[in-house]
Coordinates of C-alpha atoms and ligand atoms in Angstrom, one line a residue:
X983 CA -184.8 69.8 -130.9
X984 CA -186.8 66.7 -130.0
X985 CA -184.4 63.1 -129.7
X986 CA -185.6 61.8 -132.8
X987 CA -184.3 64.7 -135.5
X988 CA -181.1 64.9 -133.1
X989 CA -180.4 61.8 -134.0
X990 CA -180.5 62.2 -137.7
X991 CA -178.4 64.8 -137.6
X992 CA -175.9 63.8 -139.8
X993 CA -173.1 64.6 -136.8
X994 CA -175.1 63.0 -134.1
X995 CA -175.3 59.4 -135.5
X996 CA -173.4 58.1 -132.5
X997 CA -176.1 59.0 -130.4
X998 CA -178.7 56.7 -132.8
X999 CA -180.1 53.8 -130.1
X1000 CA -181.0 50.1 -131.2
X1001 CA -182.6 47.9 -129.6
X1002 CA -181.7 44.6 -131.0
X1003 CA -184.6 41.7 -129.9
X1004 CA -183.5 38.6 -131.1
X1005 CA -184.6 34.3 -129.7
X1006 CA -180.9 33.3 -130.1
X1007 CA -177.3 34.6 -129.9
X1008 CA -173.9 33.5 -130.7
X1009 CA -172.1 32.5 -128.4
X1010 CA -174.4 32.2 -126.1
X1011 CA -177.1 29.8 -127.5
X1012 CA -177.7 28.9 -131.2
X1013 CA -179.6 26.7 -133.7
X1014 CA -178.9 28.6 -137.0
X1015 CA -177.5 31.5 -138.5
X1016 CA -179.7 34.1 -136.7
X1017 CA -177.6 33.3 -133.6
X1018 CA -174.5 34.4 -136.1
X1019 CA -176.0 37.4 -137.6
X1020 CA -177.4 38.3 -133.9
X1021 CA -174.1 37.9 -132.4
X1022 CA -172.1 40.0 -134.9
X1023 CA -173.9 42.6 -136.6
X1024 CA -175.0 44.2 -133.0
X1025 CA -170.6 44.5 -132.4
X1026 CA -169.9 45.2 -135.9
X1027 CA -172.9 48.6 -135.3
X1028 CA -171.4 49.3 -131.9
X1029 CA -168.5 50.1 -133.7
X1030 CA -169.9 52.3 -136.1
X1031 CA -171.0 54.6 -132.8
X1032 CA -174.5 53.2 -132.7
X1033 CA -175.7 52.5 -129.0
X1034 CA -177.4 48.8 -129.5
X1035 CA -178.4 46.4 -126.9
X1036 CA -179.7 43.3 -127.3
X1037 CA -182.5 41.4 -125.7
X1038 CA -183.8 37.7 -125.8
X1039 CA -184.9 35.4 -123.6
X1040 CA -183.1 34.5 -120.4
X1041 CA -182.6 30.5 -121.5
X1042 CA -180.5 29.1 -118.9
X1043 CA -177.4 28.7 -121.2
X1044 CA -178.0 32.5 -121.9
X1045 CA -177.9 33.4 -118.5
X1046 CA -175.0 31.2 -117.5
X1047 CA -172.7 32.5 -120.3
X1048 CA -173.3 36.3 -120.0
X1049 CA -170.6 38.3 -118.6
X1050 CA -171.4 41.1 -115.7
X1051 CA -175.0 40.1 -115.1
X1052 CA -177.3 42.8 -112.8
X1053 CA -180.7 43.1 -112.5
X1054 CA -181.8 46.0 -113.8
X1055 CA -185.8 46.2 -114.0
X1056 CA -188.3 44.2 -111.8
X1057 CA -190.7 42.9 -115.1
X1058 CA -193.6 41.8 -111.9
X1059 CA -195.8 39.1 -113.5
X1060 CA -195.7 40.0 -117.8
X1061 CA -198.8 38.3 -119.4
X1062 CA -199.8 36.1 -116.4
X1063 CA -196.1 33.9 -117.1
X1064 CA -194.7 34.2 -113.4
X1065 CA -192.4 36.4 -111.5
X1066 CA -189.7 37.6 -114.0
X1067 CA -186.8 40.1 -114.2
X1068 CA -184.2 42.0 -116.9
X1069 CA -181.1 41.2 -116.0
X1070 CA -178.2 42.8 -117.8
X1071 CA -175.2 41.9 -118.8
X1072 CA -172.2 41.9 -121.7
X1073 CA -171.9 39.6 -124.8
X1074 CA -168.6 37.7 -124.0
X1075 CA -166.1 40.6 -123.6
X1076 CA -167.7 43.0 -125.6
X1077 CA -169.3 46.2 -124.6
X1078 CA -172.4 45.3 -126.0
X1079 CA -175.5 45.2 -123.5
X1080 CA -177.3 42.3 -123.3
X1081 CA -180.4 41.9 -121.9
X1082 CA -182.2 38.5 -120.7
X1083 CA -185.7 38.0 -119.9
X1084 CA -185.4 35.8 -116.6
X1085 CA -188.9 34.1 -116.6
X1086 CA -188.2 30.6 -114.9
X1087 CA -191.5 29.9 -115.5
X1088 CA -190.9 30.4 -119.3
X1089 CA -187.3 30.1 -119.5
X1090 CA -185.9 27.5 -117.2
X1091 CA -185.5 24.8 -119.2
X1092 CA -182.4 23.6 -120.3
X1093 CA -182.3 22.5 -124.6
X1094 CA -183.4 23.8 -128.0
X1095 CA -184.8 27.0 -127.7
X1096 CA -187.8 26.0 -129.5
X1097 CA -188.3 22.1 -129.1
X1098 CA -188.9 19.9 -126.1
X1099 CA -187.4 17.1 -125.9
X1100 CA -189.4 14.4 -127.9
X1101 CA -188.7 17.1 -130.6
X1102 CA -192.0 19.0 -130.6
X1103 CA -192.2 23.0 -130.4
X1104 CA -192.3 23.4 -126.6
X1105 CA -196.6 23.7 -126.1
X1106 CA -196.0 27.3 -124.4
X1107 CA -193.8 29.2 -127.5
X1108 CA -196.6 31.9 -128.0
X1109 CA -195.8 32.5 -124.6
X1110 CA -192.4 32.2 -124.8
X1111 CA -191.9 34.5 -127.4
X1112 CA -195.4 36.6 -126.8
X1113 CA -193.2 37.4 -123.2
X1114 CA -189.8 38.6 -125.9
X1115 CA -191.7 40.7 -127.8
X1116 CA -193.9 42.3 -124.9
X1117 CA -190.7 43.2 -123.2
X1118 CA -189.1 44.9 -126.2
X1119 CA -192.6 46.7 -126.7
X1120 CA -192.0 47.8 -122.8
X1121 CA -188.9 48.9 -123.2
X1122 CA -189.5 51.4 -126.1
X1123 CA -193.0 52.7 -125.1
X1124 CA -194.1 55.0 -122.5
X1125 CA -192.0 55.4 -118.6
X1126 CA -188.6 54.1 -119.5
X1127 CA -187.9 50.8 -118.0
X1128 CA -184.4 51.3 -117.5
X1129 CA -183.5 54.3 -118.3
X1130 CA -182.9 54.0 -122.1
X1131 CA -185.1 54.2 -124.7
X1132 CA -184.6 53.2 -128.4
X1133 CA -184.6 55.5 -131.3
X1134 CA -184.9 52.0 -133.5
X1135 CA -186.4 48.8 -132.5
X1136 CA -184.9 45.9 -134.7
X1137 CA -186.7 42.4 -134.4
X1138 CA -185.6 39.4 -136.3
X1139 CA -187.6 36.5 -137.0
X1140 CA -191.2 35.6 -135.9
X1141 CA -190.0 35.4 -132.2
X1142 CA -189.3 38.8 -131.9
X1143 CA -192.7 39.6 -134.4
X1144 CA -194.8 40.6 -131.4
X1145 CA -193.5 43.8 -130.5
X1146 CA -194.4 46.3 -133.2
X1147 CA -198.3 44.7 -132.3
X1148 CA -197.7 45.8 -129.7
X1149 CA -196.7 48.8 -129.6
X1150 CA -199.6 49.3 -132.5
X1151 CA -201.7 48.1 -130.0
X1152 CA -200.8 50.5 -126.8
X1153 CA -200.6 53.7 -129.0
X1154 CA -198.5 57.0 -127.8
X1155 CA -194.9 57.5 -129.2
X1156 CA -192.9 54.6 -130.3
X1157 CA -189.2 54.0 -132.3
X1158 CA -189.5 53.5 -135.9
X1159 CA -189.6 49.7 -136.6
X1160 CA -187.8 47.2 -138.6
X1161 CA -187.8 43.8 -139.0
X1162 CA -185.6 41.0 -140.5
X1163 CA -187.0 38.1 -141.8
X1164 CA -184.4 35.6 -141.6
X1165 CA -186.4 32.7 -143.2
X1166 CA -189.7 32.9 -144.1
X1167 CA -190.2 29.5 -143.4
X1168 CA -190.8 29.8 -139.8
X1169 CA -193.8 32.0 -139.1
X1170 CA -195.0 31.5 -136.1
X1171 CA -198.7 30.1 -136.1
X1172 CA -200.9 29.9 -133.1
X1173 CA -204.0 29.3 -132.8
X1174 CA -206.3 32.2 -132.0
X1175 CA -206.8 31.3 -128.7
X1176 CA -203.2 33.0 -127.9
X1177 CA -204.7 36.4 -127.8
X1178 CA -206.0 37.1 -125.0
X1179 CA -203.6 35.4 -122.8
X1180 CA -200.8 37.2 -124.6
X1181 CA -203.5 40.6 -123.8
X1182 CA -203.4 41.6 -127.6
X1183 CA -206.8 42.9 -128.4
X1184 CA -209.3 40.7 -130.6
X1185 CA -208.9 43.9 -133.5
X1186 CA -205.5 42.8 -134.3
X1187 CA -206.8 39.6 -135.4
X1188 CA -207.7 41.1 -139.0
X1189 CA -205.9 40.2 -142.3
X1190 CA -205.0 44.2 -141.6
X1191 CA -203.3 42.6 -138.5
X1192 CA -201.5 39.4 -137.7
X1193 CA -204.3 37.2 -138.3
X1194 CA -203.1 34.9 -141.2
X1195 CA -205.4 32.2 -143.0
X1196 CA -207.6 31.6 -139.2
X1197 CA -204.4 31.5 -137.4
X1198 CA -201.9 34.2 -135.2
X1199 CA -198.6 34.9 -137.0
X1200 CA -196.2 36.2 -135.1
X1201 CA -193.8 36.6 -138.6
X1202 CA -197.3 38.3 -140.1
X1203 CA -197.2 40.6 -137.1
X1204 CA -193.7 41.4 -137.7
X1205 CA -194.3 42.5 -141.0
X1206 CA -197.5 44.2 -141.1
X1207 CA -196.6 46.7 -138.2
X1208 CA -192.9 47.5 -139.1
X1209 CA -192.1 50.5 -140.8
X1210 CA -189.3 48.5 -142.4
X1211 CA -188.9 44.9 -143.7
X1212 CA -185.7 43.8 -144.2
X1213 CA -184.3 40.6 -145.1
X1214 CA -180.8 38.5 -145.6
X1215 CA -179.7 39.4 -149.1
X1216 CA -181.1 41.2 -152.0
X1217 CA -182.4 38.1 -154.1
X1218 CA -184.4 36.8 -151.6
X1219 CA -186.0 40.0 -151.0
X1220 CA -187.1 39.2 -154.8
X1221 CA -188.0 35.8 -154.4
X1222 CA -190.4 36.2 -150.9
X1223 CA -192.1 38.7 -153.1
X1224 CA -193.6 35.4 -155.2
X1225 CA -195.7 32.7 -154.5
X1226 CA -192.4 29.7 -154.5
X1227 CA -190.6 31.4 -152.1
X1228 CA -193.4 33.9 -150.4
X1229 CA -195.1 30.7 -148.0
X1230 CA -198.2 32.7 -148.4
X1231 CA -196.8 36.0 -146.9
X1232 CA -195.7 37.0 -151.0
X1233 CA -198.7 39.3 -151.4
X1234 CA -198.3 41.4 -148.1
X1235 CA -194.9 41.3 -149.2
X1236 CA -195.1 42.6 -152.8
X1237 CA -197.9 45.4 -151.2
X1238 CA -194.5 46.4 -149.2
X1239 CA -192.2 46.1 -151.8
X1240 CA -191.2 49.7 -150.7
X1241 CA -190.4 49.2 -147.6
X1242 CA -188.8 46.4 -148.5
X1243 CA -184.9 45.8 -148.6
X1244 CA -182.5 42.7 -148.7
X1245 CA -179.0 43.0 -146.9
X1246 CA -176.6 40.6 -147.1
X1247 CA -175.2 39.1 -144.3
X1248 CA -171.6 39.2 -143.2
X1249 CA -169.4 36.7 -141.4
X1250 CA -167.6 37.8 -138.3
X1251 CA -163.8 37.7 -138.6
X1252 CA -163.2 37.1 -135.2
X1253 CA -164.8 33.1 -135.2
X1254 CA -164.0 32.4 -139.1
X1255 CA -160.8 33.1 -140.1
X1256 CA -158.6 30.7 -141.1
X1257 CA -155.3 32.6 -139.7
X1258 CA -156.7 32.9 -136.2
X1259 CA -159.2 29.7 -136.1
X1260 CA -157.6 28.0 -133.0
X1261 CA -160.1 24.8 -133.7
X1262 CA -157.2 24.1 -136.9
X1263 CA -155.1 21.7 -136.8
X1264 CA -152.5 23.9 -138.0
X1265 CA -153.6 28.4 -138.6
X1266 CA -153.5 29.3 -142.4
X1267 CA -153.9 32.6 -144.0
X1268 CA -156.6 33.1 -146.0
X1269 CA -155.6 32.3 -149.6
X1270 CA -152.6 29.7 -148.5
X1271 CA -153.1 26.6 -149.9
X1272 CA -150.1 24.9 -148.8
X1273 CA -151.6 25.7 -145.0
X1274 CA -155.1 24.4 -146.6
X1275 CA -153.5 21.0 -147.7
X1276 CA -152.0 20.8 -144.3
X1277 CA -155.2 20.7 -142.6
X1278 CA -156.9 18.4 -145.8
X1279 CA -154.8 15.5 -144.7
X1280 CA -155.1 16.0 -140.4
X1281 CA -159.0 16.2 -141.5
X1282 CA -158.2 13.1 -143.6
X1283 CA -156.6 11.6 -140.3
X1284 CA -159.1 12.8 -137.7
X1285 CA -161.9 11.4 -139.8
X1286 CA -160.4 7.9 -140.9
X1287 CA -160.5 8.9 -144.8
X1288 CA -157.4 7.3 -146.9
X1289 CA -155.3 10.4 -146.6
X1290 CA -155.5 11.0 -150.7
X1291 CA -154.3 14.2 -151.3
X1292 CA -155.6 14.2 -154.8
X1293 CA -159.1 13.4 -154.1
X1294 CA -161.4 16.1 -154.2
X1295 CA -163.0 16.1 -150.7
X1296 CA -166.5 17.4 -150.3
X1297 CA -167.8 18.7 -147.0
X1298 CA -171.6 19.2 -146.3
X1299 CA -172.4 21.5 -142.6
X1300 CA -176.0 21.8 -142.6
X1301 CA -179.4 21.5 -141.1
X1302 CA -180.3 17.9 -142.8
X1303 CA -183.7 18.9 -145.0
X1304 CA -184.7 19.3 -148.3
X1305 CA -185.0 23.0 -148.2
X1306 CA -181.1 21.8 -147.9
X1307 CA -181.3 19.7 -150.6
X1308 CA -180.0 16.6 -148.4
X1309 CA -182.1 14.7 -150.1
X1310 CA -180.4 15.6 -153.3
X1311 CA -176.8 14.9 -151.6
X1312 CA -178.5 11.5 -150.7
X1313 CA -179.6 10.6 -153.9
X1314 CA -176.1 11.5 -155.3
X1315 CA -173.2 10.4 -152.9
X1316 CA -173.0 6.8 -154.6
X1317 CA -172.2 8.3 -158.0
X1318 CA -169.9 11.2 -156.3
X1319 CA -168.0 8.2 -154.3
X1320 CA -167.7 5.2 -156.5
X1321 CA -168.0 6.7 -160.2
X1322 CA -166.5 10.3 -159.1
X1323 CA -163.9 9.1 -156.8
X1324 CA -164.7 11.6 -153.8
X1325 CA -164.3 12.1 -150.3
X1326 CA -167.0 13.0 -148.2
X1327 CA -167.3 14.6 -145.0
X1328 CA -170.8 15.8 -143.5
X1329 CA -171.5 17.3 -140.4
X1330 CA -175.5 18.0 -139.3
X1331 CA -178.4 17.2 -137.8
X1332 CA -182.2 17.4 -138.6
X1333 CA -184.8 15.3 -140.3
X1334 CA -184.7 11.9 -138.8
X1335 CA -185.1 10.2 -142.0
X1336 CA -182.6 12.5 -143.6
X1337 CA -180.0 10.8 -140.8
X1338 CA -181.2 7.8 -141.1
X1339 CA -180.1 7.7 -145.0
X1340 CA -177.3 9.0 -144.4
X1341 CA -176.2 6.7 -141.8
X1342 CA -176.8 4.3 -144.0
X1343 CA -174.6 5.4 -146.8
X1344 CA -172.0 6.4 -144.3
X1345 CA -171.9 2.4 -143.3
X1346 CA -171.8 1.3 -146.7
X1347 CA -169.3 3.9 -148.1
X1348 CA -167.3 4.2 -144.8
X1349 CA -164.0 4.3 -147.2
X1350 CA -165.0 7.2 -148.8
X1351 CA -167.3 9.2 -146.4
X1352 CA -167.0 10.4 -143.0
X1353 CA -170.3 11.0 -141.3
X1354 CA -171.2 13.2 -138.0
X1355 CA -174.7 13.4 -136.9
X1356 CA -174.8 15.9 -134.3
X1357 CA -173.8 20.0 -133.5
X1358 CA -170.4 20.8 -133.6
X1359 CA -168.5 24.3 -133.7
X1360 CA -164.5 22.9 -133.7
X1361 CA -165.7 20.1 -136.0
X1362 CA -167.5 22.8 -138.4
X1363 CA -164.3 25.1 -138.8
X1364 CA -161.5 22.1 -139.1
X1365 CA -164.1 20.7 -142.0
X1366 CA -164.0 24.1 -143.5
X1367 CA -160.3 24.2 -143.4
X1368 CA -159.6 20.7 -144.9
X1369 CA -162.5 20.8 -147.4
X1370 CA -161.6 21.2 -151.0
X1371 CA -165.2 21.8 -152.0
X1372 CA -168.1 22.5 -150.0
X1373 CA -171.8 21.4 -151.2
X1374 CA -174.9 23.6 -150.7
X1375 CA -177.5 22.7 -153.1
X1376 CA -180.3 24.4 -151.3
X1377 CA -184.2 25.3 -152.5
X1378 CA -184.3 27.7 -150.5
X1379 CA -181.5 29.8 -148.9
X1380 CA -182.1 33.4 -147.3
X1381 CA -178.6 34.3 -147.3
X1382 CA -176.2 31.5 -146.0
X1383 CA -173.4 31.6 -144.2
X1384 CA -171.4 28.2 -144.8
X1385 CA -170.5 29.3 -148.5
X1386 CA -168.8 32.6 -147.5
X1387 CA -167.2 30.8 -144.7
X1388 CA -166.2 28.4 -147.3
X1389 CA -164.7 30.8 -149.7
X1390 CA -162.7 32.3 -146.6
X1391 CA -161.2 29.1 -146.1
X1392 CA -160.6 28.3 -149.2
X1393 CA -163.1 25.4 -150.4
X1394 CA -165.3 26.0 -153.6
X1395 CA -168.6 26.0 -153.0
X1396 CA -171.1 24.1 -155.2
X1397 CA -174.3 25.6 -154.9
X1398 CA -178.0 25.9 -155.5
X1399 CA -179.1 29.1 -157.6
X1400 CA -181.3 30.8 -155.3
X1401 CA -181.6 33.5 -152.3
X1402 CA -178.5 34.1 -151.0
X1403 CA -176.1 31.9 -153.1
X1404 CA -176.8 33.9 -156.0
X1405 CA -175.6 37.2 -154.2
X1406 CA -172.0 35.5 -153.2
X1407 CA -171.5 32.6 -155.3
X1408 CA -171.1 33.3 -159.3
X1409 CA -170.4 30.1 -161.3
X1410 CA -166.6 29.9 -162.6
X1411 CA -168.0 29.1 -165.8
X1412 CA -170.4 31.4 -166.6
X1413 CA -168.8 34.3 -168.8
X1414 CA -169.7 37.8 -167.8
X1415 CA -170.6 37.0 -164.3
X1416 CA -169.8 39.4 -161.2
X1417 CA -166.7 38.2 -159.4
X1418 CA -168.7 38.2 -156.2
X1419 CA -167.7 34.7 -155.7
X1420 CA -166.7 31.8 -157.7
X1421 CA -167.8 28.4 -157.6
X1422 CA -170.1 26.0 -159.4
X1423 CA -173.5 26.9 -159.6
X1424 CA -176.7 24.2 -160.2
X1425 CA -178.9 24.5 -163.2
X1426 CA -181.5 23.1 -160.8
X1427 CA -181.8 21.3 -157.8
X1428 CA -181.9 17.3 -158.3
X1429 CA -179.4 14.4 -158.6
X1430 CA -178.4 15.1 -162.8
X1431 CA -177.8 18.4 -162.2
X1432 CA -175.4 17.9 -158.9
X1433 CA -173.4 15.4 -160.4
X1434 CA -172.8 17.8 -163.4
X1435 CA -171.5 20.4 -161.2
X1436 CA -169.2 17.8 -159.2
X1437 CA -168.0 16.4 -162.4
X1438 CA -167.2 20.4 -163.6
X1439 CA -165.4 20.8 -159.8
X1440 CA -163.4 17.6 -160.5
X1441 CA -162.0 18.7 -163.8
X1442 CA -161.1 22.0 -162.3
X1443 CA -159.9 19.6 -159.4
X1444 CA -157.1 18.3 -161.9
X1445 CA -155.5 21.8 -162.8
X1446 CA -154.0 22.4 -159.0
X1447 CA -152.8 25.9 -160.9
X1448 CA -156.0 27.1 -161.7
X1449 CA -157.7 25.6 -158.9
X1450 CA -155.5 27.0 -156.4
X1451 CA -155.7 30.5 -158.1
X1452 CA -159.8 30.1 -157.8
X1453 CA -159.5 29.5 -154.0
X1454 CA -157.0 32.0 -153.3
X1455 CA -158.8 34.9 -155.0
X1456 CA -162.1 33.8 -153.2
X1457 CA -160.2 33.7 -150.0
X1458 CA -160.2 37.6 -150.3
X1459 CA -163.2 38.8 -151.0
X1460 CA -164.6 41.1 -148.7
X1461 CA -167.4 39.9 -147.0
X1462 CA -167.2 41.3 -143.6
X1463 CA -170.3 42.9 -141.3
X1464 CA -168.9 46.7 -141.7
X1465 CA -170.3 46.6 -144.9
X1466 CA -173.8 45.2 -143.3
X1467 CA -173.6 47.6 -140.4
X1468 CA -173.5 50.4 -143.0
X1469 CA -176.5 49.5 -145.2
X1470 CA -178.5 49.1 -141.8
X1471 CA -177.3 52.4 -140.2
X1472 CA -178.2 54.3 -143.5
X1473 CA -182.1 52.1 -143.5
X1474 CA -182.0 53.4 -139.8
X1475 CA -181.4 57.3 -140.1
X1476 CA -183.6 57.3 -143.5
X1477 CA -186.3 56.2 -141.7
X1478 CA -186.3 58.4 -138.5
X1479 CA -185.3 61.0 -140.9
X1480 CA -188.6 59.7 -142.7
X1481 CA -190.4 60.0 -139.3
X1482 CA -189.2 63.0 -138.4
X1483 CA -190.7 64.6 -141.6
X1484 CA -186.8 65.8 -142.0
Ligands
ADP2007 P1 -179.2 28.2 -141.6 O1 -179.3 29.5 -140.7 O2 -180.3 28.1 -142.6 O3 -179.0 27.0 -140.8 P2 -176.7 29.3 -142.5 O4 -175.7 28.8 -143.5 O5 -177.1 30.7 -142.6 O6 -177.9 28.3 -142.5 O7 -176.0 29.1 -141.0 C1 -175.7 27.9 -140.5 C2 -174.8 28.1 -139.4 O8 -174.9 26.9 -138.5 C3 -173.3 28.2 -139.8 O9 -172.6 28.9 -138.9 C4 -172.9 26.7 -139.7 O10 -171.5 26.5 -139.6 C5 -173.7 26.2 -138.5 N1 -174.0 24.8 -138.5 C6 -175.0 24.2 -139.1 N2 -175.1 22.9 -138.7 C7 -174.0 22.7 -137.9 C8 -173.5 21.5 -137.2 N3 -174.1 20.3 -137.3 N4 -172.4 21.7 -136.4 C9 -171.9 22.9 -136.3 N5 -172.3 24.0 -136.9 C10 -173.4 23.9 -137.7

């Protein structure tokens, strides 16, 4: 019985091999929330008996933080970059493989994985992440490179989008494919020129291929040659299927609508949990509001906001953009602080004129609003903790992570309607709803419609009863990666079963 039917056997799933392929990883490096899902949904499958490793580029950070490192394959000179090696190693203490790309040429550079520093993509990405998705083609095609091949190659994200090309590309016998968009924002556009550096042949650059409008996409790649797409929850797997949301890939995307599925996300226990968060001020467990007003006033105190207990604080962790809607929060934190007596606290970074304005308001309002431009993990779970409410009117939002951390910890988000949000959040208001999630829900994304929602959060605010009963009952909703793991294992073993003609 050949590997692949084995492995569908519905006894033998433990055997079922992943190769994750991923540009970031928490702990080890991150911008966003693929670094979350990357980090946790590999552990959370590993203990569902799949055999996943994970590979990504050997940043420097990477390299540093990985426990147990060996080299394992000499890679010679991949696509002209240099001398470079797999080296392997553990995620933190876990038993999950990790494997880095060690390309100094590519790699050695310390900083954002994908911008130099006068804030510009680094000039060499399509090598950069041509080199990730040539190694993961590498390791799942022809003479094993280290002794492991995968039933399942997973990529997320246009830096990983390379590798079913190229398997296309090399022909012979390959894993079934899937792919995670993540946000279909960020696609990946090269100029054509790329190609034949990154030795993909001049065929592939068809609208049957990953050419897209004149241009390489690696995210077009990603989808055109998996056998599955997948993306971060179930509505946005609707909405990339239209032109608002769909950045131009909607059509392919609505020609795949089969192969097409939306998984929500899940947030790993182990980081954001309020009863074994040792960033708190004080440990709470999830649903104790007493512990939750505890850590209200030492955020109060560690931020230099007039410890008001009855002030609804607000608390914004975010990438500062308008796919955010920061310039929404903008627009509205003068009416939410001086006619809506708030308190707000924002942690982020981003669009220098989004900083700017809100450096501004933070100077102005420094009474009422605490301000932190910058990255910051401790920071990000003690807001959570002392936040009453937590803002999130995105456009756009794949799935999101902030609002389920939110309702762990037991602030109510206020949210945009879309993508994600929609999946977790229902509006407390709205009769009939699910009771996925309660919070307050948008009508639309602009200044009127925010300030309606706050005004809704502050009269709930007033009834400490009912408001406490909200948080608590949000505080235990499940929303944990088995679940994820699950819907991904069964997507896996459907498809080889699919490939197996099983
Ligand atoms: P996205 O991936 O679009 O940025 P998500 O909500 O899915 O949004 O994930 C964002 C992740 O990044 C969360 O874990 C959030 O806590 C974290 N985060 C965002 N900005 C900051 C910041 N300035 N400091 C610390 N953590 C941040």
């Amino acid at each position: 019985m050949n590997h692949l039917v084995q492995a569908v056997e519905s006894d033998n799933f433990q055997i079922m091999r992943v190769l994750f392929v991923s540009s970031e990883v928490f702990p080890l490096i991150k911008t966003g929330g693929l670094a979350d899902v990357a980090g946790a949904l590999p552990l959370a499958l590993a203990r569902l008996k799949t055999d996943v490793r994970l590979l990504m580029p050997g940043y420097p950070q990477a390299l540093e933080a990985a426990t147990r490192r060996k080299v394992v394959a000499d890679l010679g000179n991949p696509l002209g970059a240099g001398p470079a090696r797999l080296i392997e190693g553990r995620l933190a203490d876990s038993k999950v493989p990790l494997l880095l790309i060690d390309c100094p040429s590519l790699y050695g550079r310390d900083g954002n994985p994908y911008l130099g520093p006068d804030g510009k993509d680094w000039p060499d990405n399509a090598s950069r992440f041509g080199l990730l998705g040539h190694t993961a083609a590498r390791l799942c095609a022809g003479e094993s490179l280290i002794g492991w091949k995968p039933d399942i190659l997973h990529g997320h994200d246009w830096q990983a989008g390379l590798a079913p090309a190229y398997l296309a590309a090399w022909g012979g016998t390959r894993p079934g494919t899937v792919f995670t968009i993540h946000n279909i924002a960020y696609q990946g556009l090269f100029d054509p020129s790329v190609l034949a550096p990154l030795e993909l042949p001049i065929t592939s650059f068809s609208m049957a291929g990953l050419e897209y409008y004149g241009q390489v996409s690696f995210l077009k790649a990603g989808c055109w040659y998996s056998d599955k797409i997948t993306t971060v929850s179930p509505t946005y797997a609707r909405q990339i299927q239209i032109p608002e949301q769909g950045c131009g890939m909607e059509g392919l995307l609505a020609g795949r609508a089969e192969d097409l599925v939306g998984i929500l996300n899940g947030t790993d226990d182990a980081i954001w949990n309020p009863a074994s968060d040792s960033y708190l001020a004080e440990r709470y467990k999830p649903g104790d509001m007493i512990g939750k007003a505890r850590n209200k006033a030492a955020l109060q105190r560690e931020l230099g906001l007039p410890m008001q207990p009855g002030r609804l604080l607000i608390a914004v962790i975010s990438r500062l953009n308008d796919h955010k809607g920061m310039d929404v929060v903008i627009d509205s934190l003068p009416d939410l602080l001086m006619r809506q007596h708030c308190q707000f606290a924002g942690l982020g970074s981003g669009d220098a004129v989004i900083e700017a304005q809100f450096r501004a308001l933070a100077d102005r309002h420094s009474h009422h609003m605490a301000l932190h431009l910058g990255y910051s993990e401790p920071l990000a779970h003690r807001i959570m903790a002392g936040a009453d409410a937590f803002l999130m009117p995105s456009r756009m939002e794949p799935c999101g992570l902030t609002q389920m951390y939110a309702l762990k910890y037991g602030a109510i988000p206020i949210v945009g309607a879309t993508g994600g949000l929609v999946d977790t959040v229902a509006d407390i208001d709205v009769q009939g709803e699910t009771k996925a999630g309660r919070g307050f829900v948008l009508d639309d994304i602009g200044k009127a419609s925010l300030l309606r929602a706050v005004k809704r959060a502050n009269a709930l605010f007033k009834d400490k009863v009912e408001w406490n009963r909200t948080a608590a009952a949000n505080a235990g909703l499940d929303f944990s990666w088995k679940q994820s793991a699950q819907h991904y294992i069964d997507l896996y073993s459907n498809l080889l079963k699919r490939r197996s003609g099983a």
